[in-house]
PDB file of C-alpha atoms in Angstrom:
ATOM      1  CA  ARG A   1       0.147  -0.302   0.058  1.00 80.00           C
ATOM      2  CA  VAL A   2       1.412   3.596  -1.066  1.00 92.00           C
ATOM      3  CA  LEU A   3       2.680   5.393   2.156  1.00 93.00           C
ATOM      4  CA  ARG A   4       1.173   9.167   3.034  1.00 94.00           C
ATOM      5  CA  ASP A   5       1.917  11.912   4.744  1.00 95.00           C
ATOM      6  CA  GLY A   6       0.830  11.628   8.464  1.00 91.00           C
ATOM      7  CA  ASN A   7       1.199   7.713   8.451  1.00 93.00           C
ATOM      8  CA  ILE A   8       3.598   5.855  11.075  1.00 94.00           C
ATOM      9  CA  VAL A   9       5.545   2.733   9.217  1.00 94.00           C
ATOM     10  CA  ASN A  10       7.867   0.359  11.407  1.00 94.00           C
ATOM     11  CA  VAL A  11      10.795  -1.220  10.091  1.00 94.00           C
ATOM     12  CA  ASP A  12      12.512  -4.366  11.632  1.00 93.00           C
ATOM     13  CA  ILE A  13      15.867  -5.442  11.073  1.00 92.00           C
ATOM     14  CA  THR A  14      17.645  -8.670  11.737  1.00 93.00           C
ATOM     15  CA  VAL A  15      21.163  -9.344  11.139  1.00 90.00           C
ATOM     16  CA  HIS A  16      22.564 -12.798  11.259  1.00 92.00           C
ATOM     17  CA  LEU A  17      26.801 -12.628  11.657  1.00 90.00           C
ATOM     18  CA  ASP A  18      29.469 -15.010  12.437  1.00 94.00           C
ATOM     19  CA  GLY A  19      26.494 -17.639  13.440  1.00 94.00           C
ATOM     20  CA  PHE A  20      24.547 -14.971  15.877  1.00 93.00           C
ATOM     21  CA  HIS A  21      21.562 -13.016  15.328  1.00 94.00           C
ATOM     22  CA  GLY A  22      20.286  -9.437  16.682  1.00 93.00           C
ATOM     23  CA  ASP A  23      16.725  -7.899  16.025  1.00 95.00           C
ATOM     24  CA  THR A  24      15.838  -4.316  15.942  1.00 96.00           C
ATOM     25  CA  SER A  25      13.139  -2.151  15.209  1.00 96.00           C
ATOM     26  CA  LYS A  26      11.935   1.558  14.923  1.00 96.00           C
ATOM     27  CA  THR A  27       8.791   3.291  14.145  1.00 97.00           C
ATOM     28  CA  PHE A  28       9.567   6.365  11.218  1.00 97.00           C
ATOM     29  CA  PHE A  29       6.943   8.889  10.611  1.00 97.00           C
ATOM     30  CA  VAL A  30       6.141   9.438   7.034  1.00 96.00           C
ATOM     31  CA  GLY A  31       5.818  13.511   6.187  1.00 96.00           C
ATOM     32  CA  ASN A  32       3.945  15.110   9.260  1.00 96.00           C
ATOM     33  CA  PRO A  33       2.660  13.190  11.993  1.00 95.00           C
ATOM     34  CA  THR A  34      -0.459  13.943  13.402  1.00 95.00           C
ATOM     35  CA  PRO A  35      -0.645  14.731  17.229  1.00 96.00           C
ATOM     36  CA  ARG A  36      -2.110  10.934  17.819  1.00 96.00           C
ATOM     37  CA  ASN A  37       0.550   9.709  15.498  1.00 96.00           C
ATOM     38  CA  GLN A  38       3.241  11.674  17.464  1.00 97.00           C
ATOM     39  CA  LYS A  39       1.650  10.078  21.104  1.00 98.00           C
ATOM     40  CA  ILE A  40       1.513   6.519  19.827  1.00 98.00           C
ATOM     41  CA  VAL A  41       4.984   6.801  18.562  1.00 98.00           C
ATOM     42  CA  ARG A  42       6.425   8.505  21.757  1.00 98.00           C
ATOM     43  CA  VAL A  43       4.617   5.966  24.069  1.00 98.00           C
ATOM     44  CA  ALA A  44       6.319   2.941  22.312  1.00 98.00           C
ATOM     45  CA  LYS A  45       9.534   4.576  22.481  1.00 98.00           C
ATOM     46  CA  GLU A  46       8.953   5.374  26.040  1.00 98.00           C
ATOM     47  CA  CYS A  47       7.518   1.617  26.794  1.00 98.00           C
ATOM     48  CA  LEU A  48      10.850   0.030  25.383  1.00 98.00           C
ATOM     49  CA  ASP A  49      12.902   2.589  27.497  1.00 98.00           C
ATOM     50  CA  ALA A  50      10.608   1.798  31.075  1.00 98.00           C
ATOM     51  CA  GLY A  51      11.510  -2.293  29.797  1.00 98.00           C
ATOM     52  CA  ILE A  52      15.138  -1.818  29.265  1.00 98.00           C
ATOM     53  CA  GLN A  53      14.990   0.324  32.506  1.00 97.00           C
ATOM     54  CA  ALA A  54      13.828  -3.135  34.392  1.00 97.00           C
ATOM     55  CA  ALA A  55      15.888  -4.901  32.728  1.00 97.00           C
ATOM     56  CA  LYS A  56      18.665  -6.018  35.480  1.00 96.00           C
ATOM     57  CA  PRO A  57      20.911  -8.196  36.992  1.00 97.00           C
ATOM     58  CA  ASN A  58      18.933 -10.625  39.610  1.00 95.00           C
ATOM     59  CA  GLY A  59      15.617  -8.733  38.656  1.00 96.00           C
ATOM     60  CA  HIS A  60      13.046 -10.630  36.820  1.00 97.00           C
ATOM     61  CA  PHE A  61      11.525 -11.115  33.227  1.00 97.00           C
ATOM     62  CA  GLY A  62       8.268 -10.555  34.979  1.00 97.00           C
ATOM     63  CA  ASP A  63       9.602  -6.792  35.983  1.00 97.00           C
ATOM     64  CA  ILE A  64      10.378  -6.089  32.365  1.00 97.00           C
ATOM     65  CA  GLY A  65       6.336  -6.668  31.330  1.00 97.00           C
ATOM     66  CA  MET A  66       5.113  -4.488  34.036  1.00 97.00           C
ATOM     67  CA  ALA A  67       7.398  -1.828  33.701  1.00 98.00           C
ATOM     68  CA  ILE A  68       5.999  -1.632  30.139  1.00 98.00           C
ATOM     69  CA  GLU A  69       2.304  -2.378  30.514  1.00 98.00           C
ATOM     70  CA  LEU A  70       2.026   0.246  33.412  1.00 98.00           C
ATOM     71  CA  HIS A  71       3.300   2.905  31.582  1.00 98.00           C
ATOM     72  CA  ALA A  72       1.308   2.164  28.325  1.00 98.00           C
ATOM     73  CA  ARG A  73      -1.796   2.163  30.956  1.00 98.00           C
ATOM     74  CA  LYS A  74      -0.699   5.718  32.263  1.00 98.00           C
ATOM     75  CA  ASN A  75      -0.897   7.080  29.263  1.00 98.00           C
ATOM     76  CA  HIS A  76      -4.287   5.305  28.075  1.00 98.00           C
ATOM     77  CA  CYS A  77      -3.050   2.725  25.742  1.00 98.00           C
ATOM     78  CA  THR A  78      -2.861  -1.194  25.627  1.00 98.00           C
ATOM     79  CA  VAL A  79      -0.747  -3.827  25.129  1.00 98.00           C
ATOM     80  CA  VAL A  80      -0.344  -6.395  22.093  1.00 98.00           C
ATOM     81  CA  ARG A  81      -0.502  -9.654  23.650  1.00 96.00           C
ATOM     82  CA  GLU A  82       0.077 -12.203  20.871  1.00 95.00           C
ATOM     83  CA  TYR A  83       3.678 -10.952  20.401  1.00 95.00           C
ATOM     84  CA  CYS A  84       6.665 -10.704  22.834  1.00 96.00           C
ATOM     85  CA  GLY A  85      10.711 -10.550  22.421  1.00 97.00           C
ATOM     86  CA  HIS A  86      12.493 -13.439  22.914  1.00 96.00           C
ATOM     87  CA  GLY A  87      15.710 -15.108  23.483  1.00 94.00           C
ATOM     88  CA  ILE A  88      18.518 -14.997  20.189  1.00 95.00           C
ATOM     89  CA  GLY A  89      21.363 -16.325  19.596  1.00 91.00           C
ATOM     90  CA  ARG A  90      22.522 -18.626  17.644  1.00 92.00           C
ATOM     91  CA  ALA A  91      19.223 -19.414  16.825  1.00 91.00           C
ATOM     92  CA  PHE A  92      16.804 -16.590  15.448  1.00 92.00           C
ATOM     93  CA  HIS A  93      13.745 -17.648  18.257  1.00 91.00           C
ATOM     94  CA  GLU A  94      15.013 -18.858  21.641  1.00 91.00           C
ATOM     95  CA  GLU A  95      13.345 -19.435  25.300  1.00 91.00           C
ATOM     96  CA  PRO A  96      12.476 -17.415  27.349  1.00 94.00           C
ATOM     97  CA  ALA A  97       9.619 -15.654  25.813  1.00 95.00           C
ATOM     98  CA  VAL A  98       9.989 -12.131  27.171  1.00 97.00           C
ATOM     99  CA  LEU A  99       6.255 -10.576  27.782  1.00 97.00           C
ATOM    100  CA  HIS A 100       5.572  -7.369  27.725  1.00 97.00           C
ATOM    101  CA  TYR A 101       2.545  -6.922  29.998  1.00 97.00           C
ATOM    102  CA  VAL A 102       1.467  -7.916  34.110  1.00 95.00           C
ATOM    103  CA  THR A 103       1.362 -11.685  35.030  1.00 91.00           C
ATOM    104  CA  GLN A 104       0.939 -13.166  38.254  1.00 84.00           C
ATOM    105  CA  ASN A 105       4.053 -14.889  37.859  1.00 85.00           C
ATOM    106  CA  ARG A 106       7.362 -12.542  37.801  1.00 91.00           C
ATOM    107  CA  GLY A 107       9.202 -15.360  35.116  1.00 92.00           C
ATOM    108  CA  ALA A 108      12.855 -16.407  35.644  1.00 94.00           C
ATOM    109  CA  LYS A 109      15.797 -14.309  37.421  1.00 96.00           C
ATOM    110  CA  LEU A 110      17.664 -12.259  34.615  1.00 97.00           C
ATOM    111  CA  LEU A 111      21.529 -13.507  34.977  1.00 97.00           C
ATOM    112  CA  PRO A 112      24.458 -11.813  33.425  1.00 98.00           C
ATOM    113  CA  GLY A 113      25.172 -13.404  30.235  1.00 97.00           C
ATOM    114  CA  MET A 114      21.520 -13.651  29.143  1.00 97.00           C
ATOM    115  CA  ILE A 115      20.546 -12.146  25.733  1.00 97.00           C
ATOM    116  CA  PHE A 116      17.200 -11.454  24.724  1.00 98.00           C
ATOM    117  CA  THR A 117      14.933  -8.918  23.119  1.00 98.00           C
ATOM    118  CA  ILE A 118      12.370  -6.424  24.268  1.00 98.00           C
ATOM    119  CA  GLU A 119       9.984  -5.275  21.254  1.00 97.00           C
ATOM    120  CA  PRO A 120       6.575  -4.306  22.828  1.00 98.00           C
ATOM    121  CA  MET A 121       3.829  -3.218  20.657  1.00 97.00           C
ATOM    122  CA  ILE A 122       1.342  -0.715  21.755  1.00 98.00           C
ATOM    123  CA  ASN A 123      -1.831   0.289  20.515  1.00 98.00           C
ATOM    124  CA  LEU A 124      -3.919   3.550  21.257  1.00 97.00           C
ATOM    125  CA  GLY A 125      -7.424   1.551  21.377  1.00 96.00           C
ATOM    126  CA  LYS A 126      -7.800  -1.798  22.166  1.00 97.00           C
ATOM    127  CA  PRO A 127      -5.306  -4.477  22.634  1.00 97.00           C
ATOM    128  CA  GLU A 128      -6.846  -7.133  19.919  1.00 97.00           C
ATOM    129  CA  ILE A 129      -5.166  -7.514  16.732  1.00 96.00           C
ATOM    130  CA  LYS A 130      -5.693  -9.685  13.424  1.00 96.00           C
ATOM    131  CA  LEU A 131      -3.328 -10.886  10.768  1.00 95.00           C
ATOM    132  CA  MET A 132      -3.694 -10.398   7.903  1.00 93.00           C
ATOM    133  CA  PRO A 133      -4.120 -12.744   4.463  1.00 96.00           C
ATOM    134  CA  ASP A 134      -0.621 -12.147   3.512  1.00 95.00           C
ATOM    135  CA  GLN A 135       0.170 -14.253   6.905  1.00 93.00           C
ATOM    136  CA  TRP A 136       2.808 -11.326   7.842  1.00 87.00           C
ATOM    137  CA  THR A 137       0.783  -7.769   8.126  1.00 87.00           C
ATOM    138  CA  VAL A 138      -0.728  -7.201  11.297  1.00 89.00           C
ATOM    139  CA  VAL A 139      -3.295  -4.533  12.668  1.00 91.00           C
ATOM    140  CA  THR A 140      -5.543  -3.913  15.005  1.00 95.00           C
ATOM    141  CA  LYS A 141      -8.908  -4.990  15.223  1.00 97.00           C
ATOM    142  CA  ASP A 142     -10.411  -1.956  15.926  1.00 97.00           C
ATOM    143  CA  HIS A 143      -8.225  -0.003  13.426  1.00 94.00           C
ATOM    144  CA  SER A 144      -6.477   2.009  15.939  1.00 95.00           C
ATOM    145  CA  LEU A 145      -2.664   3.225  15.663  1.00 95.00           C
ATOM    146  CA  SER A 146      -0.109   0.743  16.891  1.00 96.00           C
ATOM    147  CA  ALA A 147       3.601   1.478  17.240  1.00 97.00           C
ATOM    148  CA  GLN A 148       6.520  -0.952  17.862  1.00 97.00           C
ATOM    149  CA  PHE A 149      10.400  -0.321  19.038  1.00 97.00           C
ATOM    150  CA  GLU A 150      12.603  -3.044  19.550  1.00 97.00           C
ATOM    151  CA  HIS A 151      16.380  -3.942  20.953  1.00 97.00           C
ATOM    152  CA  THR A 152      18.463  -6.804  21.872  1.00 97.00           C
ATOM    153  CA  LEU A 153      19.307  -6.843  25.172  1.00 97.00           C
ATOM    154  CA  LEU A 154      22.772  -8.637  26.859  1.00 97.00           C
ATOM    155  CA  ILE A 155      22.321  -8.466  30.842  1.00 98.00           C
ATOM    156  CA  THR A 156      25.708  -7.465  32.504  1.00 97.00           C
ATOM    157  CA  GLU A 157      27.069  -7.945  35.929  1.00 97.00           C
ATOM    158  CA  GLN A 158      26.544  -3.948  36.621  1.00 95.00           C
ATOM    159  CA  GLY A 159      22.862  -3.756  34.103  1.00 95.00           C
ATOM    160  CA  CYS A 160      22.311  -4.586  31.159  1.00 95.00           C
ATOM    161  CA  GLU A 161      23.772  -3.226  27.490  1.00 96.00           C
ATOM    162  CA  ILE A 162      21.723  -2.687  24.130  1.00 96.00           C
ATOM    163  CA  LEU A 163      23.412  -4.280  21.515  1.00 94.00           C
ATOM    164  CA  THR A 164      21.201  -3.253  18.431  1.00 93.00           C
ATOM    165  CA  THR A 165      21.737   0.531  19.174  1.00 82.00           C
ATOM    166  CA  PRO A 166      22.774   2.202  15.975  1.00 70.00           C
ATOM    167  CA  GLY A 167      23.942   5.748  18.635  1.00 62.00           C
ATOM    168  CA  ASP A 168      20.422   7.602  18.451  1.00 54.00           C
ATOM    169  CA  THR A 169      18.237   5.797  20.103  1.00 46.00           C
TER     170      THR A 169
END
């Protein structure tokens, strides 16, 4: 479909180098963004940042989901539940699943050496989505705006390192 002034578009990039994978995405404005487009893109980026801040050694994967969903809710947005972050390394999708919403279980402990992605999809409307017939494109069921950002992270002894930042996050 033809992109038009005011649209937003997410570009997801994966890399395979020397036997290891990396995964990152960013949402971009096409032309002049509307205030609603600016809001959803800002909140989605802030949700990723909140998840990264929660990714600390000896924390838990559930802390990441809690930070993301609480920030989304605070901004009257929702989190898509059908997709999640994932472990990544020699295989593209590895365990664990990194949920971006609050659960009863705090999840596994975050330990130095773990590498995974955080990639919350944030909606201005309801969280429900549908997969289009091309089996790739995902849209919100209520036709609300959605945005996503993603980074691959490494848990270190001191905190976490973003492995996919180009320097201008």
